[in-house]
Amino acid sequence: MRILSGIQPTGKMHIGNLLGAGNQYVDYQNKGDLFLMVADLHALTVLQNPKTFAEETLNKALELLAIGVDPAKCTLFVQSHVKEHSELAWILNTITPLGELERMTQYKDKSKKHRENINAGLLDYPVLMAADILLYKTDVVPVGQDQTQHLELTRTLAKKFNSLYGQTFSEPKTMLVKEGAKIMSLLEPKKKMSKSDNPDSYIAITDDAETIKRKIAKAVTDTGKDVKFDPAKKPGISNLLTIHSLFSNQKIPALEKRYKGKGYAPFKKALATLLVEKLEPFHRKYEELKRREVYVKTILSQGKERARTIAASNLEEIKEKVGLLPE
Ligand code: ADP
Ligand code: TRP
């Protein structure tokens, strides 16, 4: 089984990334052939600072290693290091209906948010993502809920390519976790937690104890004071209950029972303590890796070599099927 996923380099990895996707990476590296990439080309669709961008890319690899991604068990690499991704994206562009791209929610949201920079890359984002996936003839893609629409398009493109040029790609499956595929913002619990928002709206996996306590204390709860799971009426406290449940492995009804009639404060305090405890091993690993930059770069270089070998051979087959003149 071939598995592939990606994460953008900008911003800090947060507990939404971890619960929705990161834990799945760590799990899948034991189940099959996992390719995991830092999607730096995708991040370029929003203007980046060229002075710090490379460092952020390296840092994302550090964070992935810190949460337990093991280079001995998977192929960890940087998207822009394997040029075949962009090349396949171009070919897929030529079979992608424009209308499909225009209706993508992420495109609509991002073009509202970055009105000053509605570039073609923003619209084309899902095609590059389809290329990332199809280039490796991927079977399974573990992601958070926000990426499901992009994966539907990936399957549409796989089918279309197959029908035009002959059977080449299988249709990759979207893998979502049952709980936690959409962790919500701490400040606006009707929106998903995102690393491009206000830092107080997320808990980064590298946040220290004081920061975690402050952010949880400040997290928006709802009117009333019952610790009760009701996402429609009580989105704030429901999100915190989901987070607690996933980190503590306790069922939500058991948590509701424990904090019944006690108000929000003791629950929030317990959640903060839990997060400090659970994130601590990641901190230690992260700090250790910060001192081993050469080692991390070597891992990325080895990942690139392995990814390239497969990417080059698959792309050659794809180009031949399309009818491009062989070199
Ligand atoms: P962000 O959206 O925070 O910038 P990325 O786009 O790089 O993060 O996402 C990396 C992975 O984390 C993707 O699989 C994405 O679906 C998942 N993810 C992002 N935000 C959340 C969230 N709030 N809850 C669950 N999964 C998420
Ligand atoms: N677009 C994804 C996100 O923002 C990141 C990504 C890029 C990705 N290429 C991918 C995820 C391929 C899965 C497969 O979260």
Tab-separated table of C-alpha atoms and ligand atoms in Angstrom:
chain	number	residue	atom	x	y	z
A	1	MET	CA	0.000	0.000	0.000
A	2	ARG	CA	1.328	3.409	-0.970
A	3	ILE	CA	0.378	6.343	1.274
A	4	LEU	CA	1.131	10.000	0.650
A	5	SER	CA	0.431	13.198	2.514
A	6	GLY	CA	1.739	16.732	2.792
A	7	ILE	CA	1.808	19.695	5.129
A	8	GLN	CA	2.564	23.316	4.324
A	9	PRO	CA	5.727	24.752	5.870
A	10	THR	CA	4.421	28.112	7.016
A	11	GLY	CA	3.213	28.643	10.551
A	12	LYS	CA	3.603	26.321	13.487
A	13	MET	CA	2.244	22.800	13.573
A	14	HIS	CA	-0.782	22.814	15.894
A	15	ILE	CA	-2.886	20.236	17.682
A	16	GLY	CA	-5.435	20.309	14.823
A	17	ASN	CA	-2.713	19.224	12.388
A	18	LEU	CA	-1.622	16.597	14.880
A	19	LEU	CA	-5.042	15.108	15.657
A	20	GLY	CA	-6.385	15.319	12.103
A	21	ALA	CA	-3.299	14.308	10.163
A	22	GLY	CA	-0.015	13.968	12.118
A	23	ASN	CA	-1.084	11.002	14.224
A	24	GLN	CA	-2.158	9.282	11.021
A	25	TYR	CA	1.303	9.789	9.462
A	26	VAL	CA	2.904	8.122	12.463
A	27	ASP	CA	0.396	5.296	12.259
A	28	TYR	CA	0.635	4.733	8.511
A	29	GLN	CA	4.413	4.526	8.428
A	30	ASN	CA	3.971	1.119	10.085
A	31	LYS	CA	1.285	-0.008	7.670
A	32	GLY	CA	2.735	0.661	4.251
A	33	ASP	CA	5.051	2.756	2.107
A	34	LEU	CA	4.497	6.319	3.363
A	35	PHE	CA	5.638	9.378	1.397
A	36	LEU	CA	5.433	12.546	3.427
A	37	MET	CA	6.310	15.934	2.021
A	38	VAL	CA	6.644	19.506	3.131
A	39	ALA	CA	4.465	21.265	0.564
A	40	ASP	CA	6.548	24.387	0.023
A	41	LEU	CA	5.258	25.035	-3.503
A	42	HIS	CA	1.705	25.098	-2.193
A	43	ALA	CA	2.659	27.656	0.444
A	44	LEU	CA	3.963	29.983	-2.275
A	45	THR	CA	0.376	30.680	-3.315
A	46	VAL	CA	0.438	33.155	-0.436
A	47	LEU	CA	3.286	35.666	-0.571
A	48	GLN	CA	6.193	34.407	1.575
A	49	ASN	CA	9.296	36.104	2.907
A	50	PRO	CA	12.176	34.755	0.779
A	51	LYS	CA	14.587	35.382	3.664
A	52	THR	CA	12.834	33.037	6.095
A	53	PHE	CA	10.929	30.633	3.860
A	54	ALA	CA	13.684	27.995	3.541
A	55	GLU	CA	14.121	27.982	7.304
A	56	GLU	CA	10.387	27.446	7.805
A	57	THR	CA	10.494	24.522	5.399
A	58	LEU	CA	13.304	22.906	7.365
A	59	ASN	CA	11.480	23.635	10.594
A	60	LYS	CA	8.376	21.808	9.391
A	61	ALA	CA	10.525	18.717	8.805
A	62	LEU	CA	11.800	19.091	12.374
A	63	GLU	CA	8.250	19.248	13.709
A	64	LEU	CA	7.263	16.140	11.750
A	65	LEU	CA	10.232	14.245	13.171
A	66	ALA	CA	9.396	15.555	16.645
A	67	ILE	CA	5.886	14.057	16.563
A	68	GLY	CA	7.284	10.647	15.697
A	69	VAL	CA	7.682	10.518	11.927
A	70	ASP	CA	10.520	8.042	11.514
A	71	PRO	CA	12.809	8.441	8.495
A	72	ALA	CA	13.695	4.757	8.719
A	73	LYS	CA	10.068	3.863	8.089
A	74	CYS	CA	8.984	6.452	5.520
A	75	THR	CA	10.185	8.813	2.799
A	76	LEU	CA	10.294	12.370	4.127
A	77	PHE	CA	11.076	15.049	1.551
A	78	VAL	CA	10.499	18.585	0.331
A	79	GLN	CA	8.039	18.997	-2.533
A	80	SER	CA	10.133	21.470	-4.537
A	81	HIS	CA	13.110	19.088	-4.447
A	82	VAL	CA	11.284	16.738	-6.791
A	83	LYS	CA	10.628	18.732	-9.946
A	84	GLU	CA	8.309	16.063	-11.369
A	85	HIS	CA	5.504	17.395	-9.134
A	86	SER	CA	5.324	20.648	-11.086
A	87	GLU	CA	5.684	18.880	-14.379
A	88	LEU	CA	2.797	16.514	-13.738
A	89	ALA	CA	0.723	19.431	-12.450
A	90	TRP	CA	1.056	21.029	-15.888
A	91	ILE	CA	-0.134	17.902	-17.663
A	92	LEU	CA	-3.068	17.537	-15.252
A	93	ASN	CA	-3.920	21.211	-15.797
A	94	THR	CA	-4.739	20.409	-19.374
A	95	ILE	CA	-7.473	17.955	-18.335
A	96	THR	CA	-8.879	19.992	-15.411
A	97	PRO	CA	-12.156	21.831	-16.031
A	98	LEU	CA	-11.828	25.416	-14.832
A	99	GLY	CA	-15.290	25.256	-13.271
A	100	GLU	CA	-14.155	22.493	-10.905
A	101	LEU	CA	-11.397	24.734	-9.566
A	102	GLU	CA	-13.610	27.769	-9.194
A	103	ARG	CA	-15.998	25.937	-6.898
A	104	MET	CA	-13.314	24.782	-4.432
A	105	THR	CA	-14.110	26.130	-0.960
A	106	GLN	CA	-10.484	26.675	-0.019
A	107	TYR	CA	-9.974	28.778	-3.149
A	108	LYS	CA	-13.061	30.843	-2.380
A	109	ASP	CA	-11.993	31.367	1.245
A	110	LYS	CA	-8.391	32.196	0.446
A	111	SER	CA	-9.229	34.598	-2.337
A	112	LYS	CA	-11.511	36.439	0.068
A	113	LYS	CA	-8.758	36.541	2.678
A	114	HIS	CA	-5.987	37.608	0.278
A	115	ARG	CA	-7.843	39.972	-2.026
A	116	GLU	CA	-4.602	41.732	-2.897
A	117	ASN	CA	-3.042	38.521	-4.217
A	118	ILE	CA	-5.578	36.352	-6.029
A	119	ASN	CA	-3.002	34.596	-8.179
A	120	ALA	CA	-3.391	31.735	-10.648
A	121	GLY	CA	-1.541	29.436	-8.242
A	122	LEU	CA	-4.297	29.829	-5.685
A	123	LEU	CA	-6.820	28.524	-8.208
A	124	ASP	CA	-4.464	25.825	-9.436
A	125	TYR	CA	-3.549	24.650	-5.915
A	126	PRO	CA	-5.672	21.440	-6.051
A	127	VAL	CA	-4.138	20.397	-9.378
A	128	LEU	CA	-0.644	20.504	-7.884
A	129	MET	CA	-2.006	18.505	-4.978
A	130	ALA	CA	-3.464	15.922	-7.374
A	131	ALA	CA	-0.057	15.754	-9.046
A	132	ASP	CA	1.650	15.158	-5.657
A	133	ILE	CA	-0.646	12.219	-5.073
A	134	LEU	CA	-0.918	10.656	-8.525
A	135	LEU	CA	2.795	10.952	-9.267
A	136	TYR	CA	3.432	8.151	-6.761
A	137	LYS	CA	0.352	6.121	-7.776
A	138	THR	CA	-0.877	6.590	-4.232
A	139	ASP	CA	-3.594	4.376	-2.744
A	140	VAL	CA	-4.327	6.212	0.501
A	141	VAL	CA	-4.152	9.884	1.554
A	142	PRO	CA	-4.467	10.678	5.281
A	143	VAL	CA	-5.649	14.281	5.767
A	144	GLY	CA	-7.939	16.498	7.814
A	145	GLN	CA	-11.483	17.211	6.738
A	146	ASP	CA	-10.662	20.479	4.970
A	147	GLN	CA	-8.816	18.570	2.239
A	148	THR	CA	-11.628	16.191	1.226
A	149	GLN	CA	-12.835	18.338	-1.652
A	150	HIS	CA	-9.325	18.434	-3.123
A	151	LEU	CA	-9.180	14.677	-2.943
A	152	GLU	CA	-12.481	14.325	-4.775
A	153	LEU	CA	-10.958	16.360	-7.571
A	154	THR	CA	-7.863	14.136	-7.493
A	155	ARG	CA	-10.067	11.091	-8.085
A	156	THR	CA	-11.925	12.880	-10.880
A	157	LEU	CA	-8.632	13.677	-12.581
A	158	ALA	CA	-7.342	10.117	-12.132
A	159	LYS	CA	-10.488	8.762	-13.801
A	160	LYS	CA	-10.339	11.305	-16.583
A	161	PHE	CA	-6.678	10.606	-17.282
A	162	ASN	CA	-7.327	6.859	-17.326
A	163	SER	CA	-10.220	7.209	-19.747
A	164	LEU	CA	-8.300	9.497	-22.089
A	165	TYR	CA	-4.907	7.811	-22.034
A	166	GLY	CA	-5.427	4.286	-20.683
A	167	GLN	CA	-5.411	2.794	-17.182
A	168	THR	CA	-2.615	4.501	-15.208
A	169	PHE	CA	-3.826	5.623	-11.786
A	170	SER	CA	-5.887	3.959	-9.091
A	171	GLU	CA	-8.335	6.271	-7.347
A	172	PRO	CA	-6.728	7.310	-4.048
A	173	LYS	CA	-8.834	6.966	-0.907
A	174	THR	CA	-9.270	9.839	1.556
A	175	MET	CA	-8.376	8.751	5.077
A	176	LEU	CA	-9.985	10.799	7.858
A	177	VAL	CA	-9.815	10.088	11.570
A	178	LYS	CA	-13.220	9.302	13.121
A	179	GLU	CA	-12.899	12.056	15.713
A	180	GLY	CA	-10.709	15.121	15.325
A	181	ALA	CA	-10.720	15.507	11.524
A	182	LYS	CA	-11.757	19.118	12.095
A	183	ILE	CA	-10.481	20.690	15.294
A	184	MET	CA	-11.894	24.169	15.715
A	185	SER	CA	-10.243	27.500	16.501
A	186	LEU	CA	-9.957	28.362	20.191
A	187	LEU	CA	-11.121	31.905	19.539
A	188	GLU	CA	-13.742	31.323	16.842
A	189	PRO	CA	-14.999	27.780	17.431
A	190	LYS	CA	-17.141	27.775	14.289
A	191	LYS	CA	-13.966	28.038	12.173
A	192	LYS	CA	-11.304	25.374	11.837
A	193	MET	CA	-8.071	25.758	13.793
A	194	SER	CA	-5.497	27.094	11.331
A	195	LYS	CA	-1.838	27.993	11.578
A	196	SER	CA	-2.316	31.102	9.475
A	197	ASP	CA	-4.681	32.627	12.073
A	198	ASN	CA	-4.022	34.494	15.324
A	199	PRO	CA	-1.570	32.376	17.410
A	200	ASP	CA	-3.997	32.510	20.332
A	201	SER	CA	-6.488	30.540	18.238
A	202	TYR	CA	-4.345	27.406	18.251
A	203	ILE	CA	-2.061	25.389	20.505
A	204	ALA	CA	1.213	24.798	18.690
A	205	ILE	CA	2.926	21.506	19.454
A	206	THR	CA	5.944	23.582	20.489
A	207	ASP	CA	4.070	25.942	22.832
A	208	ASP	CA	5.496	26.024	26.360
A	209	ALA	CA	3.459	25.306	29.492
A	210	GLU	CA	2.693	28.962	30.267
A	211	THR	CA	1.490	29.637	26.739
A	212	ILE	CA	-0.721	26.554	26.720
A	213	LYS	CA	-2.302	27.523	30.041
A	214	ARG	CA	-2.892	31.084	28.900
A	215	LYS	CA	-4.424	30.052	25.560
A	216	ILE	CA	-6.754	27.463	27.105
A	217	ALA	CA	-7.844	29.928	29.786
A	218	LYS	CA	-8.603	32.436	27.042
A	219	ALA	CA	-10.362	29.926	24.757
A	220	VAL	CA	-13.892	31.006	23.918
A	221	THR	CA	-16.506	28.979	25.751
A	222	ASP	CA	-20.213	29.412	25.465
A	223	THR	CA	-23.019	30.962	27.452
A	224	GLY	CA	-24.144	28.811	30.353
A	225	LYS	CA	-21.653	26.868	32.397
A	226	ASP	CA	-22.288	23.204	31.632
A	227	VAL	CA	-19.462	21.104	30.304
A	228	LYS	CA	-21.671	19.494	27.697
A	229	PHE	CA	-21.013	18.260	24.174
A	230	ASP	CA	-23.337	20.064	21.780
A	231	PRO	CA	-21.422	21.354	18.720
A	232	ALA	CA	-24.379	23.350	17.365
A	233	LYS	CA	-25.238	25.201	20.567
A	234	LYS	CA	-21.945	24.978	22.435
A	235	PRO	CA	-19.198	24.894	19.787
A	236	GLY	CA	-16.469	26.203	22.115
A	237	ILE	CA	-16.795	23.732	24.943
A	238	SER	CA	-17.578	20.881	22.516
A	239	ASN	CA	-14.289	21.503	20.722
A	240	LEU	CA	-12.391	21.493	24.022
A	241	LEU	CA	-14.135	18.253	25.009
A	242	THR	CA	-13.089	16.662	21.709
A	243	ILE	CA	-9.489	17.752	22.267
A	244	HIS	CA	-9.480	16.454	25.830
A	245	SER	CA	-11.026	13.160	24.789
A	246	LEU	CA	-8.475	12.579	22.019
A	247	PHE	CA	-5.457	13.385	24.177
A	248	SER	CA	-6.683	11.545	27.274
A	249	ASN	CA	-8.336	8.593	25.528
A	250	GLN	CA	-11.436	9.107	27.636
A	251	LYS	CA	-14.926	9.119	26.175
A	252	ILE	CA	-16.763	12.448	26.029
A	253	PRO	CA	-19.750	11.274	28.164
A	254	ALA	CA	-17.302	10.242	30.899
A	255	LEU	CA	-15.758	13.717	30.824
A	256	GLU	CA	-19.184	15.380	30.891
A	257	LYS	CA	-20.053	13.331	33.938
A	258	ARG	CA	-16.820	14.133	35.753
A	259	TYR	CA	-17.228	17.908	35.308
A	260	LYS	CA	-21.017	18.042	35.720
A	261	GLY	CA	-22.136	21.036	37.779
A	262	LYS	CA	-18.579	22.304	38.263
A	263	GLY	CA	-18.506	25.043	35.621
A	264	TYR	CA	-15.884	25.549	32.928
A	265	ALA	CA	-12.849	26.542	35.002
A	266	PRO	CA	-11.812	23.160	36.501
A	267	PHE	CA	-12.300	21.471	33.131
A	268	LYS	CA	-10.143	24.041	31.342
A	269	LYS	CA	-7.465	23.752	33.966
A	270	ALA	CA	-7.371	19.967	33.621
A	271	LEU	CA	-7.232	20.271	29.831
A	272	ALA	CA	-4.274	22.652	30.006
A	273	THR	CA	-2.408	20.284	32.344
A	274	LEU	CA	-3.162	17.365	30.036
A	275	LEU	CA	-1.862	19.210	26.970
A	276	VAL	CA	1.319	20.311	28.744
A	277	GLU	CA	1.980	16.709	29.697
A	278	LYS	CA	1.189	15.206	26.286
A	279	LEU	CA	3.136	17.757	24.257
A	280	GLU	CA	6.222	17.637	26.448
A	281	PRO	CA	7.884	14.674	24.657
A	282	PHE	CA	7.507	16.507	21.345
A	283	HIS	CA	9.246	19.563	22.817
A	284	ARG	CA	12.182	17.528	23.969
A	285	LYS	CA	12.598	15.861	20.590
A	286	TYR	CA	12.168	19.179	18.789
A	287	GLU	CA	14.823	20.913	20.886
A	288	GLU	CA	17.198	18.025	20.291
A	289	LEU	CA	16.630	18.142	16.521
A	290	LYS	CA	17.212	21.899	16.445
A	291	ARG	CA	20.795	21.146	17.365
A	292	ARG	CA	21.103	18.531	14.614
A	293	GLU	CA	20.385	20.497	11.470
A	294	VAL	CA	22.869	18.544	9.363
A	295	TYR	CA	21.160	15.295	10.324
A	296	VAL	CA	17.733	16.648	9.342
A	297	LYS	CA	19.076	17.912	6.025
A	298	THR	CA	20.560	14.486	5.335
A	299	ILE	CA	17.193	12.864	5.957
A	300	LEU	CA	15.548	15.251	3.497
A	301	SER	CA	18.229	14.591	0.949
A	302	GLN	CA	17.813	10.831	1.221
A	303	GLY	CA	14.031	11.257	1.032
A	304	LYS	CA	14.424	13.337	-2.109
A	305	GLU	CA	16.552	10.636	-3.774
A	306	ARG	CA	14.003	7.920	-3.100
A	307	ALA	CA	11.044	10.093	-4.091
A	308	ARG	CA	12.761	11.192	-7.290
A	309	THR	CA	13.477	7.671	-8.462
A	310	ILE	CA	9.802	6.733	-8.297
A	311	ALA	CA	8.557	10.097	-9.528
A	312	ALA	CA	10.854	10.081	-12.564
A	313	SER	CA	9.892	6.604	-13.623
A	314	ASN	CA	6.147	7.228	-13.220
A	315	LEU	CA	6.342	10.561	-15.005
A	316	GLU	CA	8.118	8.956	-17.928
A	317	GLU	CA	5.251	6.497	-18.286
A	318	ILE	CA	2.704	9.330	-18.015
A	319	LYS	CA	4.432	11.455	-20.661
A	320	GLU	CA	4.602	8.529	-23.002
A	321	LYS	CA	0.883	7.833	-22.514
A	322	VAL	CA	0.055	11.453	-23.308
A	323	GLY	CA	2.088	11.148	-26.488
A	324	LEU	CA	4.985	13.489	-25.753
A	325	LEU	CA	8.079	12.765	-27.850
A	326	PRO	CA	10.517	10.678	-25.767
A	327	GLU	CA	13.890	12.339	-25.122
B	1	ADP	P1	-3.268	24.651	8.145
B	1	ADP	O1	-4.596	24.452	7.463
B	1	ADP	O2	-3.359	24.760	9.610
B	1	ADP	O3	-2.434	25.716	7.535
B	1	ADP	P2	-2.074	22.559	6.523
B	1	ADP	O4	-2.927	23.119	5.453
B	1	ADP	O5	-0.635	22.520	6.261
B	1	ADP	O6	-2.414	23.316	7.881
B	1	ADP	O7	-2.590	21.096	6.897
B	1	ADP	C1	-1.801	19.965	7.187
B	1	ADP	C2	-2.729	18.802	7.519
B	1	ADP	O8	-3.450	19.074	8.727
B	1	ADP	C3	-3.805	18.549	6.445
B	1	ADP	O9	-4.015	17.172	6.305
B	1	ADP	C4	-5.012	19.219	7.012
B	1	ADP	O10	-6.217	18.680	6.524
B	1	ADP	C5	-4.846	18.953	8.503
B	1	ADP	N1	-5.523	19.978	9.303
B	1	ADP	C6	-5.339	21.322	9.218
B	1	ADP	N2	-6.089	21.974	10.105
B	1	ADP	C7	-6.803	21.017	10.778
B	1	ADP	C8	-7.765	21.078	11.832
B	1	ADP	N3	-8.145	22.227	12.344
B	1	ADP	N4	-8.272	19.905	12.294
B	1	ADP	C9	-7.882	18.734	11.764
B	1	ADP	N5	-6.978	18.606	10.770
B	1	ADP	C10	-6.435	19.735	10.270
B	2	TRP	N1	-3.008	20.984	0.599
B	2	TRP	C1	-2.664	20.288	1.807
B	2	TRP	C2	-3.030	21.177	3.002
B	2	TRP	O1	-3.061	22.369	2.903
B	2	TRP	C3	-1.188	19.953	1.852
B	2	TRP	C4	-0.860	19.008	0.740
B	2	TRP	C5	-0.153	19.311	-0.391
B	2	TRP	C6	-1.247	17.642	0.639
B	2	TRP	N2	-0.058	18.221	-1.187
B	2	TRP	C7	-0.706	17.176	-0.582
B	2	TRP	C8	-1.971	16.783	1.471
B	2	TRP	C9	-0.922	15.860	-1.016
B	2	TRP	C10	-2.194	15.467	1.025
B	2	TRP	C11	-1.670	15.027	-0.212
B	2	TRP	O2	-3.272	20.676	4.051
